[in-house]
Amino acid sequence: RVLPPPVLCGAGGFGCVAMGRLRGAPVAIKAPRTGVARNSAKLIASLCNEIRLLRRVRHTHIVAFHGAAIDPESGELALIFEFV
């Protein structure tokens, strides 16, 4: 199936955030900058730490973490959050 192009919401030091859909609901997809080494130990450690913390955090002032996804073609990891 063909997906619509992502709507870029912002970018920062880590990478970019785009709007997407998960089971029909809008979500924010946080992905590393292109050109960042996928196998960078520092990047992998940073992502693992963020996932470890976010999967346990529940607070009204922090967006909900839905999970992570790996692009099967590029091997890149993306974090998926509620869209606010």
PDB file of C-alpha atoms in Angstrom, residues 4-50:
ATOM      1  CA  PRO A   4       1.346   9.570   2.114  1.00  0.00           C
ATOM      2  CA  PRO A   5       4.602  11.500   2.484  1.00  0.00           C
ATOM      3  CA  PRO A   6       5.406  12.358   6.113  1.00  0.00           C
ATOM      4  CA  VAL A   7       4.588  15.809   7.434  1.00  0.00           C
ATOM      5  CA  LEU A   8       7.770  17.237   8.960  1.00  0.00           C
ATOM      6  CA  CYS A   9       7.041  18.855  12.337  1.00  0.00           C
ATOM      7  CA  GLY A  10      10.530  19.867  13.399  1.00  0.00           C
ATOM      8  CA  ALA A  11      14.212  19.013  13.597  1.00  0.00           C
ATOM      9  CA  GLY A  12      16.916  19.189  16.214  1.00  0.00           C
ATOM     10  CA  GLY A  13      20.284  17.816  17.222  1.00  0.00           C
ATOM     11  CA  PHE A  14      19.090  14.201  17.248  1.00  0.00           C
ATOM     12  CA  GLY A  15      17.112  14.236  14.040  1.00  0.00           C
ATOM     13  CA  CYS A  16      13.645  15.076  12.816  1.00  0.00           C
ATOM     14  CA  VAL A  17      10.080  14.610  14.001  1.00  0.00           C
ATOM     15  CA  ALA A  18       7.344  13.862  11.507  1.00  0.00           C
ATOM     16  CA  MET A  19       3.620  13.285  11.867  1.00  0.00           C
ATOM     17  CA  GLY A  20       2.352   9.837  10.942  1.00  0.00           C
ATOM     18  CA  ARG A  21      -0.519   7.493  11.756  1.00  0.00           C
ATOM     19  CA  LEU A  22      -0.685   4.403  13.955  1.00  0.00           C
ATOM     20  CA  ARG A  23      -3.941   2.443  13.841  1.00  0.00           C
ATOM     21  CA  GLY A  24      -5.650   5.554  12.471  1.00  0.00           C
ATOM     22  CA  ALA A  25      -4.465   7.875  15.257  1.00  0.00           C
ATOM     23  CA  PRO A  26      -1.949  10.673  14.657  1.00  0.00           C
ATOM     24  CA  VAL A  27       1.522  10.004  16.088  1.00  0.00           C
ATOM     25  CA  ALA A  28       4.871  11.786  16.185  1.00  0.00           C
ATOM     26  CA  ILE A  29       7.742   9.795  14.667  1.00  0.00           C
ATOM     27  CA  LYS A  30      11.218  10.734  15.909  1.00  0.00           C
ATOM     28  CA  ALA A  31      14.020   9.535  13.628  1.00  0.00           C
ATOM     29  CA  PRO A  32      17.786  10.151  13.629  1.00  0.00           C
ATOM     30  CA  ARG A  33      19.279  12.544  11.095  1.00  0.00           C
ATOM     31  CA  THR A  34      20.177  10.989   7.779  1.00  0.00           C
ATOM     32  CA  GLY A  35      23.901  10.496   7.548  1.00  0.00           C
ATOM     33  CA  VAL A  36      24.189   9.511  11.217  1.00  0.00           C
ATOM     34  CA  ALA A  37      25.914   6.150  11.400  1.00  0.00           C
ATOM     35  CA  ARG A  38      23.350   3.470  12.179  1.00  0.00           C
ATOM     36  CA  ASN A  39      25.914   1.423  14.023  1.00  0.00           C
ATOM     37  CA  SER A  40      27.222   4.299  16.114  1.00  0.00           C
ATOM     38  CA  ALA A  41      27.609   2.996  19.666  1.00  0.00           C
ATOM     39  CA  LYS A  42      26.793   6.446  21.048  1.00  0.00           C
ATOM     40  CA  LEU A  43      23.551   6.688  19.032  1.00  0.00           C
ATOM     41  CA  ILE A  44      22.445   3.161  19.946  1.00  0.00           C
ATOM     42  CA  ALA A  45      23.194   3.762  23.644  1.00  0.00           C
ATOM     43  CA  SER A  46      21.249   7.046  23.551  1.00  0.00           C
ATOM     44  CA  LEU A  47      18.224   5.429  21.898  1.00  0.00           C
ATOM     45  CA  CYS A  48      18.251   2.451  24.269  1.00  0.00           C
ATOM     46  CA  ASN A  49      18.405   4.760  27.275  1.00  0.00           C
ATOM     47  CA  GLU A  50      15.528   6.881  25.951  1.00  0.00           C
TER      48      GLU A  50
END
